[in-house]
Short mmCIF file of C-alpha atoms in Angstrom, two decimals:
data_model
loop_
_atom_site.label_atom_id
_atom_site.label_comp_id
_atom_site.label_asym_id
_atom_site.label_seq_id
_atom_site.Cartn_x
_atom_site.Cartn_y
_atom_site.Cartn_z
CA UNK A 23 -0.05 0.02 0.03
CA UNK A 24 1.25 3.36 -0.90
CA UNK A 25 1.61 6.06 1.71
CA UNK A 26 -1.06 8.39 0.13
CA UNK A 27 -3.57 5.36 0.03
CA UNK A 28 -2.75 4.87 3.55
CA UNK A 29 -3.45 8.34 4.49
CA UNK A 30 -6.87 8.31 3.05
CA UNK A 31 -7.75 4.87 4.61
CA UNK A 32 -6.69 5.63 8.01
CA UNK A 33 -7.76 9.29 8.34
CA UNK A 34 -10.13 9.44 11.26
CA UNK A 35 -11.82 12.69 10.23
CA UNK A 36 -14.93 13.09 8.01
CA UNK A 37 -14.58 11.41 4.76
CA UNK A 38 -17.58 13.54 3.49
CA UNK A 39 -15.44 16.72 4.09
CA UNK A 40 -12.38 15.46 2.50
CA UNK A 41 -14.31 14.16 -0.64
CA UNK A 42 -16.20 17.45 -0.87
CA UNK A 43 -12.78 19.37 -0.80
CA UNK A 44 -11.30 16.94 -3.38
CA UNK A 45 -14.38 17.52 -5.66
CA UNK A 46 -14.30 21.17 -5.41
CA UNK A 47 -17.72 21.08 -3.77
CA UNK A 48 -19.09 18.61 -6.46
CA UNK A 49 -19.98 15.97 -3.95
CA UNK A 50 -23.33 14.15 -3.41
CA UNK A 51 -24.81 11.01 -1.79
CA UNK A 52 -26.64 8.65 -4.11
CA UNK A 53 -28.71 6.28 -2.07
CA UNK A 54 -28.90 2.87 -3.53
CA UNK A 55 -30.82 0.75 -1.01
CA UNK A 56 -31.93 1.08 2.57
CA UNK A 57 -34.37 -0.63 4.96
CA UNK A 58 -34.63 -3.29 7.73
CA UNK A 59 -32.91 -6.60 6.85
CA UNK A 60 -30.89 -9.35 8.44
CA UNK A 61 -27.34 -8.19 9.19
CA UNK A 62 -24.44 -10.22 7.85
CA UNK A 63 -22.70 -12.35 10.54
CA UNK A 64 -19.49 -10.29 10.71
CA UNK A 65 -21.72 -7.06 11.12
CA UNK A 66 -23.49 -8.79 14.13
CA UNK A 67 -20.20 -9.75 15.53
CA UNK A 68 -18.93 -6.15 15.36
CA UNK A 69 -21.97 -4.77 16.76
CA UNK A 70 -22.15 -7.21 19.63
CA UNK A 71 -25.65 -8.64 18.57
CA UNK A 72 -26.74 -12.16 17.91
CA UNK A 73 -26.29 -13.64 14.42
CA UNK A 74 -29.26 -13.17 12.22
CA UNK A 75 -30.30 -10.04 14.01
CA UNK A 76 -32.25 -7.41 12.16
CA UNK A 77 -30.96 -4.05 11.54
CA UNK A 78 -31.21 -0.75 9.43
CA UNK A 79 -29.05 -1.10 6.30
CA UNK A 80 -28.19 1.82 4.24
CA UNK A 81 -26.05 1.44 1.00
CA UNK A 82 -24.91 4.54 -1.01
CA UNK A 83 -22.47 5.80 -3.37
CA UNK A 84 -20.44 8.95 -2.40
CA UNK A 85 -20.05 10.73 -5.72
CA UNK A 86 -17.43 13.24 -6.70
CA UNK A 87 -17.81 15.03 -9.99
CA UNK A 88 -20.79 12.64 -10.63
CA UNK A 89 -18.65 9.51 -10.47
CA UNK A 90 -18.92 6.86 -7.84
CA UNK A 91 -15.85 7.38 -5.58
CA UNK A 92 -16.88 5.31 -2.58
CA UNK A 93 -19.42 2.58 -2.07
CA UNK A 94 -20.64 2.83 1.70
CA UNK A 95 -22.71 0.38 3.67
CA UNK A 96 -23.92 1.52 7.10
CA UNK A 97 -25.74 -0.63 9.52
CA UNK A 98 -27.19 -0.42 12.97
CA UNK A 99 -28.98 -3.09 15.15
CA UNK A 100 -32.63 -2.61 15.12
CA UNK A 101 -33.18 -2.72 18.93
CA UNK A 102 -30.32 -0.19 19.65
CA UNK A 103 -31.48 2.16 16.78
CA UNK A 104 -35.29 1.96 17.95
CA UNK A 105 -34.18 2.83 21.59
CA UNK A 106 -32.30 6.01 20.38
CA UNK A 107 -33.05 9.04 18.77
CA UNK A 108 -30.77 8.90 15.76
CA UNK A 109 -32.79 9.41 12.50
CA UNK A 110 -30.91 7.07 10.19
CA UNK A 111 -34.12 6.24 8.42
CA UNK A 112 -34.61 9.80 7.32
CA UNK A 113 -31.19 10.71 5.84
CA UNK A 114 -32.20 10.47 2.23
CA UNK A 115 -29.35 12.16 0.17
CA UNK A 116 -27.86 13.63 3.36
CA UNK A 117 -24.38 12.08 4.28
CA UNK A 118 -24.34 9.85 7.27
CA UNK A 119 -20.83 11.41 7.95
CA UNK A 120 -22.40 14.83 8.31
CA UNK A 121 -24.74 13.56 11.03
CA UNK A 122 -22.01 11.54 12.86
CA UNK A 123 -19.40 14.14 12.85
CA UNK A 124 -21.83 16.92 13.66
CA UNK A 125 -23.00 15.23 17.02
CA UNK A 126 -20.04 15.27 19.51
CA UNK A 127 -21.80 12.45 21.45
CA UNK A 128 -20.57 10.02 18.85
CA UNK A 129 -17.19 8.55 19.34
CA UNK A 130 -15.42 6.55 16.63
CA UNK A 131 -13.89 3.16 17.22
CA UNK A 132 -10.72 1.79 15.57
CA UNK A 133 -10.47 1.64 11.77
CA UNK A 134 -10.14 -1.86 10.13
CA UNK A 135 -8.80 -2.20 6.80
CA UNK A 136 -9.36 -4.94 4.19
CA UNK A 137 -9.73 -5.86 0.76
CA UNK A 138 -13.51 -5.86 0.06
CA UNK A 139 -15.20 -9.17 -1.15
CA UNK A 140 -16.31 -8.33 -4.76
CA UNK A 141 -19.40 -10.36 -4.47
CA UNK A 142 -20.63 -7.92 -1.88
CA UNK A 143 -20.34 -4.83 -4.14
CA UNK A 144 -23.06 -3.45 -6.44
CA UNK A 145 -22.62 -4.94 -9.96
CA UNK A 146 -21.75 -1.53 -11.56
CA UNK A 147 -18.53 -1.29 -9.48
CA UNK A 148 -17.86 -5.00 -8.84
CA UNK A 149 -14.20 -5.62 -8.94
CA UNK A 150 -11.81 -7.82 -6.78
CA UNK A 151 -9.50 -6.59 -3.98
CA UNK A 152 -10.68 -3.00 -3.67
CA UNK A 153 -9.50 -1.36 -0.39
CA UNK A 154 -11.97 -0.68 2.18
CA UNK A 155 -12.16 0.39 5.76
CA UNK A 156 -14.77 -0.06 8.60
CA UNK A 157 -15.39 1.58 11.95
CA UNK A 158 -18.11 1.89 14.50
CA UNK A 159 -19.50 5.01 15.62
CA UNK A 160 -21.00 4.77 19.19
CA UNK A 161 -23.40 7.01 21.19
CA UNK A 162 -24.61 5.32 24.39
CA UNK A 163 -26.17 1.88 23.43
CA UNK A 164 -26.28 2.61 19.66
CA UNK A 165 -23.47 1.75 17.42
CA UNK A 166 -23.43 2.42 13.78
CA UNK A 167 -21.02 0.32 11.76
CA UNK A 168 -19.75 2.08 8.60
CA UNK A 169 -17.81 0.35 5.77
CA UNK A 170 -16.39 2.49 2.91
CA UNK A 171 -14.93 0.93 -0.22
CA UNK A 172 -12.63 3.10 -2.17
CA UNK A 173 -13.40 2.78 -5.95
CA UNK A 174 -10.99 3.18 -8.85
CA UNK A 175 -12.35 6.61 -9.99
CA UNK A 176 -11.66 7.81 -6.58
CA UNK A 177 -8.04 6.81 -6.68
CA UNK A 178 -7.68 8.29 -10.14
CA UNK A 179 -8.62 11.65 -8.69
CA UNK A 180 -6.89 11.37 -5.32
CA UNK A 181 -3.49 10.12 -6.29
#
């Protein structure tokens, strides 16, 4: 991994802010899918809930210059989300990062890096071995697990 890739992947600030700056303000969120569904086993483990638990799942593209730069999947366990007051279901085209980084009560856990499984990506951007990162944002009993997959068009612009 190159140092500049490493710097993007391990930056613990707002990715939304960095992408907006990189795109000279031409940044937007394109929702792909969201709703209640069974969480993946590794998501359940990361959130500390039973395998097969239901949760809110939101998948989006983060677009720069109208190109998908990042595929993001955010999940939260249903019980924890319903017990809190975080309106994940009402984000629409608003960036989740904007919400998480504007609320000082949220704390970010460690960042995990991996090569994202191609089969879990939308067909339009499906490629093997794309760099991804994942971390959990917590506020009280609520944890929101955010996975971000950095797509080739992003690296073409960023590097």
